Backbone as a printed PyTorch tensor [residue, N CA C, xyz], in Angstrom:
tensor([[[ -4.8050,  23.9920, -21.0230],
         [ -3.2380,  24.4180, -21.0390],
         [ -2.2240,  23.9730, -21.2340]],

        [[ -1.8100,  22.9730, -21.6960],
         [ -1.0160,  22.2760, -21.6710],
         [ -0.0590,  22.1700, -20.6190]],

        [[  0.7020,  20.9480, -20.2420],
         [  1.4620,  20.6730, -18.6110],
         [  2.4810,  21.7150, -19.6730]],

        [[  3.4310,  21.3710, -18.7640],
         [  5.6110,  21.9350, -19.5820],
         [  5.5720,  20.7920, -19.1940]],

        [[  6.2240,  20.6510, -20.7130],
         [  7.3700,  19.1610, -20.4340],
         [  8.2680,  19.8880, -19.6620]],

        [[  9.3480,  20.7450, -19.7920],
         [ 10.1570,  20.4630, -18.6740],
         [ 10.6040,  20.1000, -17.7440]],

        [[  9.5360,  19.9690, -17.1710],
         [  8.7500,  18.8440, -15.5260],
         [  9.2320,  17.0890, -15.8840]],

        [[  9.3770,  16.9040, -16.6840],
         [  9.3840,  15.9770, -16.9750],
         [ 11.2150,  15.1520, -16.7770]],

        [[ 11.6630,  14.4320, -15.8630],
         [ 12.9870,  14.0510, -15.2620],
         [ 12.8910,  15.0380, -13.7450]],

        [[ 12.3120,  15.8490, -13.4470],
         [ 11.7950,  16.9610, -12.6080],
         [ 11.7730,  15.8030, -10.7750]],

        [[ 12.8720,  15.5340,  -9.5020],
         [ 12.4040,  15.2950,  -8.4640],
         [ 11.9210,  15.9790,  -7.9110]],

        [[ 10.9520,  16.0780,  -6.7600],
         [ 10.4140,  16.3530,  -5.4740],
         [ 11.0970,  16.0960,  -4.4650]],

        [[ 11.4500,  16.5390,  -3.1490],
         [ 12.3190,  16.0870,  -1.8180],
         [ 11.7370,  14.8760,  -1.8210]],

        [[ 12.4760,  14.0630,  -0.5270],
         [ 11.6980,  13.0120,  -0.5560],
         [ 10.4890,  13.4850,   0.5820]],

        [[  9.6330,  12.7720,   1.9210],
         [  8.3570,  12.7500,   1.6780],
         [  9.1320,  12.6870,   3.4790]],

        [[  8.5820,  13.3400,   4.8710],
         [  8.9470,  12.6900,   6.0820],
         [  8.7790,  11.3870,   6.2800]],

        [[  9.0490,  10.8970,   7.2500],
         [  9.5100,   9.0390,   6.8650],
         [  7.8300,   8.9540,   7.2300]],

        [[  7.0360,   8.2470,   6.6550],
         [  5.8190,   7.4150,   7.0580],
         [  5.9700,   6.3970,   7.9340]],

        [[  5.9060,   5.5910,   8.9620],
         [  6.2180,   4.7780,   9.6870],
         [  4.5870,   3.2140,  10.0660]],

        [[  4.9210,   2.9960,   9.4380],
         [  3.8780,   1.7270,   9.7380],
         [  3.8800,   0.5670,   9.9860]],

        [[  2.4960,   1.3770,  10.9290],
         [  1.5100,   0.1930,  12.1340],
         [  1.0770,  -1.1110,  11.8230]],

        [[  1.3940,  -1.7010,  12.7440],
         [  0.5850,  -3.3180,  12.5650],
         [ -0.5330,  -2.8960,  11.7300]],

        [[ -0.6920,  -2.3060,  12.8760],
         [ -2.6900,  -1.6700,  13.1720],
         [ -2.9800,  -1.2030,  11.1640]],

        [[ -2.4320,  -0.6870,  11.2030],
         [ -2.7550,   0.0740,   9.7190],
         [ -2.6360,  -0.5950,   8.6840]],

        [[ -1.7380,  -2.3090,   8.6980],
         [ -1.5450,  -2.9390,   7.9580],
         [ -2.9760,  -3.8850,   8.0780]],

        [[ -3.3380,  -4.2040,   9.4150],
         [ -3.8530,  -4.8710,   9.9450],
         [ -5.6400,  -4.2770,   8.8910]],

        [[ -5.7790,  -2.9760,   9.8450],
         [ -7.0630,  -2.4140,   8.8280],
         [ -6.9460,  -2.4040,   7.5740]],

        [[ -5.8720,  -2.2180,   6.3630],
         [ -5.4180,  -2.0250,   5.3290],
         [ -6.1940,  -3.5920,   4.6680]],

        [[ -5.3770,  -4.4060,   4.9840],
         [ -6.0210,  -5.7030,   4.6150],
         [ -7.5800,  -6.3800,   4.7160]],

        [[ -8.2220,  -5.3750,   6.3730],
         [ -9.6110,  -5.8900,   6.4820],
         [-10.6610,  -4.9090,   5.1680]],

        [[ -9.8400,  -3.6540,   5.2400],
         [-10.4380,  -3.0480,   4.2250],
         [-10.7080,  -3.8530,   3.0400]],

        [[ -9.3130,  -4.0010,   2.2510],
         [ -9.4850,  -3.9070,   1.3470],
         [-10.2630,  -5.9050,   0.9040]],

        [[-10.1980,  -6.8650,   2.0200],
         [-11.0510,  -8.1460,   2.2170],
         [ -9.8860,  -8.4640,   1.8400]],

        [[ -8.7500,  -8.9900,   2.6200],
         [ -7.5370, -10.1840,   2.1570],
         [ -6.8660, -10.6810,   3.3540]],

        [[ -7.2940, -11.6290,   3.8230],
         [ -8.1870, -12.6110,   5.2830],
         [ -6.3780, -12.8490,   5.0290]],

        [[ -4.6410, -13.2720,   3.9430],
         [ -3.6070, -13.0840,   4.6430],
         [ -3.5170, -13.5400,   5.0130]],

        [[ -2.8450, -14.5120,   6.9930],
         [ -2.6230, -14.1040,   7.8880],
         [ -0.8280, -13.3990,   8.2760]],

        [[ -0.2250, -13.4880,   7.2160],
         [  1.3070, -12.7620,   7.4660],
         [  0.6200, -11.1480,   7.3430]],

        [[ -0.8290, -10.6070,   7.0260],
         [ -0.9360,  -9.2060,   6.9710],
         [ -1.1880,  -8.6020,   8.9130]],

        [[ -1.4770, -10.1610,   9.5800],
         [ -2.1880,  -9.8760,  11.0980],
         [ -0.9690, -10.7030,  11.8340]],

        [[ -0.9720, -12.2360,  11.3290],
         [ -0.4450, -12.5800,  12.8980],
         [  1.4340, -12.9690,  12.1210]],

        [[  1.8540, -11.6770,  13.5650],
         [  3.3180, -11.9020,  13.2930],
         [  3.9220, -13.3200,  12.8720]],

        [[  4.1380, -14.4280,  13.4150],
         [  4.5200, -16.0040,  14.0280],
         [  3.5930, -16.6500,  12.6860]],

        [[  2.5870, -15.8220,  11.4160],
         [  2.5400, -16.6470,  10.0430],
         [  3.3570, -15.5880,   9.5240]],

        [[  3.8560, -14.5660,   9.4390],
         [  5.3260, -13.4010,   8.7600],
         [  6.3470, -13.6820,   9.1530]],

        [[  6.6100, -14.0310,  10.7030],
         [  8.2360, -15.5260,  10.4660],
         [  8.1080, -16.4520,  10.1130]],

        [[  6.6530, -17.1700,   9.8400],
         [  6.7880, -18.3340,   9.8480],
         [  7.6120, -18.3110,   8.4430]],

        [[  6.7310, -17.6240,   7.3200],
         [  7.1720, -16.8410,   6.0200],
         [  8.9610, -16.5640,   5.4620]],

        [[  9.2730, -15.5840,   7.2640],
         [ 10.3690, -15.3340,   6.3410],
         [ 11.0250, -13.6750,   7.1030]],

        [[  9.7050, -13.1300,   7.1020],
         [  9.4340, -12.0370,   7.6880],
         [  9.4310, -11.0870,   8.7210]],

        [[ 10.7730, -10.6700,   9.7620],
         [ 10.9190,  -9.9870,  11.1260],
         [  9.3630, -10.0350,  11.1400]],

        [[  8.5680,  -9.4600,  10.7670],
         [  6.9130,  -8.7670,  10.9690],
         [  5.4470,  -9.1390,  10.2450]],

        [[  5.2140,  -8.4860,  10.5610],
         [  3.9000,  -8.5890,   9.6650],
         [  3.8780,  -7.7820,   8.1530]],

        [[  3.4800,  -8.3290,   7.5080],
         [  4.0070,  -8.1480,   6.0970],
         [  2.8290,  -7.4090,   5.5910]],

        [[  2.6980,  -6.4260,   4.4690],
         [  1.6020,  -5.2150,   3.8540],
         [  1.1840,  -6.1530,   2.7170]],

        [[ -0.3280,  -5.5880,   2.4580],
         [ -0.8820,  -6.0250,   1.2660],
         [ -0.1980,  -5.6310,  -0.1440]],

        [[ -0.1090,  -5.8700,  -0.8630],
         [  1.0310,  -5.2270,  -2.2970],
         [ -0.1020,  -3.6020,  -1.8250]],

        [[ -1.0810,  -3.2600,  -1.9110],
         [ -1.5390,  -1.9540,  -2.2370],
         [ -1.1090,  -0.8200,  -1.2880]],

        [[ -0.8630,  -1.5740,  -0.4930],
         [ -1.3460,  -0.9870,   1.1370],
         [ -0.8560,   0.3980,   0.4350]],

        [[  1.2870,   0.2990,   0.3440],
         [  1.9180,   1.7750,  -0.4430],
         [  1.5250,   2.7120,  -1.1670]],

        [[ -0.2010,   2.5530,  -1.9090],
         [ -0.5230,   3.4240,  -2.4420],
         [ -0.6390,   4.6800,  -1.7490]],

        [[ -0.9930,   4.2220,  -0.0130],
         [ -1.3480,   6.1680,   0.3730],
         [ -0.4070,   7.2010,   0.6310]],

        [[  0.8440,   5.6880,   0.5370],
         [  1.6360,   6.8040,   0.7870],
         [  2.6790,   7.4070,   0.0920]],

        [[  3.0210,   6.4260,  -1.3020],
         [  2.7270,   7.1180,  -2.6610],
         [  2.9660,   8.1730,  -3.0510]],

        [[  0.6860,   8.2310,  -3.3490],
         [ -0.2350,   8.8270,  -3.6330],
         [  0.2570,   9.8980,  -2.6620]],

        [[  0.3240,  10.0940,  -1.4540],
         [ -0.0310,  11.3630,  -0.9250],
         [  1.8530,  12.2320,  -1.8240]],

        [[  3.0400,  11.0750,  -1.7110],
         [  3.8830,  12.0970,  -1.7300],
         [  3.6550,  12.6130,  -3.2480]],

        [[  2.3610,  11.8980,  -4.5310],
         [  2.7530,  12.6920,  -5.8200],
         [  1.4510,  14.0650,  -5.2870]],

        [[  1.5340,  14.2100,  -4.6910],
         [  0.9980,  15.2470,  -3.9770],
         [  1.5060,  16.3910,  -4.1710]],

        [[  2.3580,  16.3360,  -3.9640],
         [  4.3110,  17.2530,  -4.1820],
         [  4.1570,  17.9500,  -5.4580]],

        [[  4.0120,  17.2810,  -6.2460],
         [  3.7740,  17.3510,  -7.8230],
         [  2.3960,  18.3290,  -8.0540]],

        [[  1.4770,  17.3450,  -8.0900],
         [  0.3000,  18.0350,  -8.2710],
         [  0.0640,  19.7450,  -7.5150]],

        [[  0.8700,  19.9010,  -5.9930],
         [  0.3140,  21.6400,  -5.6540],
         [  1.5340,  21.9770,  -6.0510]],

        [[  1.9670,  21.4750,  -7.7570],
         [  3.4440,  22.6640,  -7.5430],
         [  2.9070,  23.4760,  -8.8210]],

        [[  2.2450,  24.6410,  -8.5310],
         [  1.4150,  25.5510,  -9.8970],
         [  2.4040,  26.2070, -10.5630]],

        [[  4.0710,  26.0150, -10.8300],
         [  4.7170,  26.2300, -11.9160],
         [  4.4500,  24.9330, -12.9120]],

        [[  3.9950,  23.4870, -12.2320],
         [  3.7880,  22.4410, -13.9470],
         [  2.3480,  22.9720, -14.1730]],

        [[  1.3700,  23.8830, -13.3120],
         [ -0.4810,  24.1760, -14.4420],
         [ -1.2270,  23.5090, -14.3610]],

        [[ -1.1920,  21.9150, -13.8720],
         [ -2.1380,  20.6110, -13.8120],
         [ -3.0880,  21.0290, -12.5940]],

        [[ -4.1180,  21.2330, -13.1270],
         [ -5.7870,  21.5370, -13.0970],
         [ -6.4710,  20.1760, -12.2390]],

        [[ -6.4080,  20.3170, -11.2320],
         [ -6.5380,  18.3930, -10.5830],
         [ -8.4400,  18.5840,  -9.9070]],

        [[ -8.9240,  19.5590, -10.2770],
         [-10.5100,  19.6860, -10.5580],
         [-10.3170,  18.7400, -11.8280]],

        [[ -9.6820,  18.3770, -12.7520],
         [ -9.9610,  17.8160, -13.9190],
         [ -9.1300,  16.6110, -13.6880]],

        [[ -8.6150,  15.6220, -12.5100],
         [ -8.1050,  14.6270, -12.8450],
         [ -8.9830,  13.3410, -12.2360]],

        [[ -8.3330,  12.1020, -13.2810],
         [ -8.3940,  10.8650, -12.6260],
         [ -7.5880,  10.2490, -12.5820]],

        [[ -7.5840,   9.2560, -11.8040],
         [ -6.7540,   8.2450, -11.5580],
         [ -6.7300,   7.8990, -12.4650]],

        [[ -5.3550,   7.2040, -13.6630],
         [ -6.4170,   6.4460, -14.7100],
         [ -5.2130,   4.3130, -14.8290]],

        [[ -3.9620,   4.9050, -13.5880],
         [ -3.1970,   3.1840, -13.7220],
         [ -2.2920,   3.3890, -12.6490]],

        [[ -2.0970,   2.3450, -12.1520],
         [ -1.1330,   2.3130, -10.5220],
         [ -0.3880,   1.3950, -11.0870]],

        [[  0.8890,   0.8280, -10.7620],
         [  1.1290,  -0.4280, -10.6060],
         [  2.6920,   0.3290,  -9.8990]],

        [[  3.3450,  -1.7820,  -9.7540],
         [  4.3850,  -1.2670,  -8.0790],
         [  5.1780,  -1.9240,  -9.0380]],

        [[  6.3340,  -2.1150,  -8.3550],
         [  7.4290,  -2.7710,  -8.2360],
         [  8.7850,  -3.1170,  -7.4190]],

        [[  8.2860,  -4.4620,  -6.6950],
         [  8.2400,  -3.9860,  -5.6000],
         [ 10.3270,  -5.1050,  -5.3950]],

        [[ 11.5750,  -4.5920,  -4.2320],
         [ 12.1090,  -5.4270,  -3.9040],
         [ 11.8240,  -6.2600,  -2.9780]],

        [[ 11.2090,  -5.7950,  -1.7030],
         [ 10.7820,  -6.7640,  -0.9730],
         [  9.3340,  -6.6890,  -0.4540]],

        [[  8.6450,  -7.0700,   0.6040],
         [  7.4910,  -6.1300,   1.2320],
         [  7.9380,  -5.0790,   1.8120]],

        [[  6.9040,  -4.4590,   2.4130],
         [  6.1370,  -3.4520,   3.2240],
         [  6.1410,  -3.8990,   4.9370]],

        [[  7.0560,  -4.1000,   5.1900],
         [  6.6870,  -4.6100,   7.1000],
         [  6.4670,  -3.7370,   8.0850]],

        [[  5.7000,  -4.0430,   9.4710],
         [  5.5270,  -3.2150,  10.2390],
         [  6.6420,  -2.5930,  10.8150]],

        [[  6.7920,  -1.6830,  11.0920],
         [  8.6680,  -1.0490,  11.6310],
         [  8.7330,  -0.4380,  11.0070]],

        [[  8.7040,  -0.3750,   9.8380],
         [  9.8220,   0.2950,   8.4430],
         [  8.9180,   1.5070,   8.5350]],

        [[  9.7450,   2.6460,   8.4980],
         [ 10.0490,   3.9590,   8.8180],
         [ 10.6650,   4.4740,   6.6640]],

        [[  8.8640,   4.6770,   6.3260],
         [  9.3780,   4.9050,   5.1040],
         [  9.0940,   6.9840,   3.9530]],

        [[ 10.4450,   6.3510,   3.1840],
         [  9.7160,   7.9450,   3.0530],
         [  9.7260,   7.8980,   1.6770]],

        [[  9.6610,   8.6380,   0.3580],
         [  8.7830,   8.3340,  -0.7300],
         [  9.5220,  10.0610,  -1.6790]],

        [[ 10.0540,   9.6780,  -2.8010],
         [ 10.6920,  10.4060,  -3.3220],
         [ 10.6510,  10.2980,  -5.2540]],

        [[  9.2530,  11.5610,  -5.4920],
         [  8.5070,  11.8430,  -6.7680],
         [  9.0050,  11.7470,  -7.5610]],

        [[  9.3400,  11.8000,  -8.5070],
         [  9.3180,  11.8640, -10.2170],
         [  8.4530,  11.8880, -10.5120]],

        [[  8.5010,  13.2050, -11.7770],
         [  8.1500,  12.8330, -12.4800],
         [  8.6720,  12.6370, -13.9730]],

        [[  7.9810,  10.8430, -15.0990],
         [  9.1410,  10.3670, -15.8120],
         [  7.8450,  10.7140, -16.9750]],

        [[  6.7710,  11.4270, -17.5350],
         [  6.4160,  11.4030, -18.5690],
         [  5.1600,  12.7930, -18.4990]],

        [[  5.0310,  13.3260, -19.5170],
         [  3.9040,  14.2310, -19.5300],
         [  3.2050,  13.7570, -20.9210]],

        [[  2.4710,  13.4970, -21.3500],
         [  1.8250,  14.1430, -22.9050],
         [  0.8420,  13.7560, -23.5140]],

        [[  0.1580,  14.5840, -23.7760],
         [ -1.6700,  14.6540, -24.1200],
         [ -1.9840,  13.3070, -25.3030]],

        [[ -3.3850,  13.2340, -25.2580],
         [ -4.1780,  12.5000, -26.3670],
         [ -5.2710,  13.3120, -26.2810]],

        [[ -6.0640,  13.0290, -26.4410],
         [ -7.1930,  13.3390, -26.9460],
         [ -7.8250,  14.7540, -26.0650]],

        [[ -7.0320,  15.7860, -26.3670],
         [ -7.2900,  17.1270, -25.8460],
         [ -6.8590,  17.0620, -23.7890]],

        [[ -6.7460,  15.5230, -23.2180],
         [ -6.6780,  15.5070, -22.4580],
         [ -4.5810,  15.1570, -22.4790]],

        [[ -4.4240,  15.8570, -20.4320],
         [ -3.1650,  16.2960, -19.9740],
         [ -2.7360,  13.9310, -19.3150]],

        [[ -1.6540,  13.6250, -19.6190],
         [ -1.2020,  12.6580, -18.8600],
         [ -0.0050,  12.8770, -18.5700]],

        [[ -0.0170,  12.0620, -16.7330],
         [  0.9900,  12.3940, -16.1700],
         [  1.4570,  11.2860, -15.4370]],

        [[  3.1670,  11.0720, -15.8700],
         [  3.1990,   9.2240, -14.8950],
         [  4.2530,  10.0590, -14.3010]],

        [[  3.6260,   9.6490, -12.7810],
         [  5.0100,   9.8580, -11.8550],
         [  6.1020,   8.6340, -11.1620]],

        [[  6.9820,   8.7960, -11.1570],
         [  7.0970,   7.0860, -10.1380],
         [  7.5470,   8.0500,  -8.9400]],

        [[  7.0420,   6.5640,  -8.2740],
         [  7.1410,   7.4810,  -6.4480],
         [  8.7870,   6.1190,  -6.5770]],

        [[  9.7780,   6.7210,  -6.1810],
         [ 10.4150,   5.6960,  -5.2120],
         [ 10.4540,   5.8440,  -3.8110]],

        [[ 10.0300,   3.9560,  -3.3560],
         [ 10.2080,   4.1900,  -1.6370],
         [ 11.1590,   3.2700,  -0.7160]],

        [[ 11.1840,   4.3330,   0.3530],
         [ 12.9820,   3.7250,   0.2560],
         [ 12.5640,   4.1070,   2.1920]],

        [[ 13.5270,   2.5610,   2.9340],
         [ 12.7330,   2.5180,   4.1950],
         [ 13.9780,   3.2630,   5.6720]],

        [[ 14.1280,   2.7030,   6.7050],
         [ 14.7310,   3.6590,   6.8550],
         [ 16.2670,   3.9740,   7.1510]],

        [[ 16.9260,   2.5990,   6.5630],
         [ 18.2860,   2.3140,   6.3650],
         [ 18.6400,   2.6220,   4.7680]],

        [[ 17.7630,   3.2840,   3.4900],
         [ 17.7200,   3.7830,   3.1390],
         [ 17.5620,   2.6380,   1.7160]],

        [[ 17.7230,   0.9960,   2.1950],
         [ 17.2160,   0.4470,   1.1770],
         [ 15.6280,   0.5720,   0.0990]],

        [[ 15.9090,   0.4440,  -0.7810],
         [ 14.6780,   0.6970,  -1.4860],
         [ 13.6500,  -0.5020,  -1.7950]],

        [[ 12.9960,  -0.5330,  -1.6050],
         [ 11.7390,  -1.2930,  -1.4610],
         [ 10.5940,  -1.1490,  -1.8650]],

        [[ 10.3830,  -0.4870,  -2.3990],
         [  9.4670,  -0.3830,  -3.9850],
         [  8.9630,   0.5020,  -4.6900]],

        [[  8.5620,   0.9120,  -6.0880],
         [  8.6780,   1.7150,  -6.7140],
         [  7.1170,   1.1060,  -7.4660]],

        [[  6.6200,   2.7350,  -6.9920],
         [  5.0510,   2.9560,  -7.5250],
         [  4.8770,   3.4520,  -8.5840]],

        [[  4.1970,   3.6310, -10.0620],
         [  4.4380,   4.3890, -10.7270],
         [  2.7540,   4.9210, -10.4280]],

        [[  2.3550,   5.8710, -11.1350],
         [  0.4310,   6.5840, -11.1240],
         [  0.5940,   7.5670, -11.8060]],

        [[ -0.4880,   7.2430, -12.7490],
         [ -1.1650,   7.3370, -13.8260],
         [ -1.6770,   8.3760, -13.5300]],

        [[ -1.7900,  10.2620, -13.9220],
         [ -2.6400,  11.0370, -13.3790],
         [ -3.1940,  11.3250, -14.6450]],

        [[ -4.0170,  11.3500, -15.4300],
         [ -5.3110,  12.2580, -16.6660],
         [ -6.1890,  13.2270, -16.0020]],

        [[ -5.7770,  14.6700, -16.5110],
         [ -5.9490,  15.6050, -16.1280],
         [ -7.2790,  15.8890, -17.9070]],

        [[ -8.5870,  15.5510, -17.0400],
         [ -9.4090,  15.9880, -18.2800],
         [ -9.4370,  16.6610, -19.3590]],

        [[-10.0600,  16.9360, -20.1930],
         [ -9.3510,  18.0800, -21.3580],
         [-11.1140,  18.6590, -20.4520]],

        [[-10.9910,  20.2550, -21.3740],
         [-12.2770,  21.9500, -20.3050],
         [-13.1010,  20.8860, -21.6220]],

        [[-13.6350,  21.0020, -20.6270],
         [-15.0080,  20.7220, -21.7700],
         [-15.6310,  22.0710, -22.4090]],

        [[-16.2870,  22.1080, -23.6340],
         [-16.0520,  23.4080, -24.6080],
         [-17.8200,  24.0040, -24.3320]],

        [[-18.0040,  25.1660, -24.5190],
         [-18.7000,  25.9940, -23.8720],
         [-19.8570,  25.7270, -25.1900]]])
């Protein structure tokens, strides 16, 4: 069943704030194998002009993907998540994510289209800090694979 095109442009309420911790940043940097000292050493981050350690660019994915769950879980949209694969991801930063940030995400459906029997859903996640400053926008592409013929 095709996804409802009337959902294009629909935004969902901002998430509860996510507090970014130094340890989470360190763990993420280690997990992705990035030894940049600005991710683990406050003095190294300060030497680069940051008030605290910063997060690797893809760190925000875990926050924005969880926020996109509001879209995925919307029963009126009609998305069969059991058939979904992650198609693409991109980010546009105004500034790095920093330890101590309290981030909220507002998810918006930007595009819905059909391709070769698959449904493709583009979700934009606008991330703001505790002061309302825009930090980053993340775009997530989800592909709901076509049902297999019997």
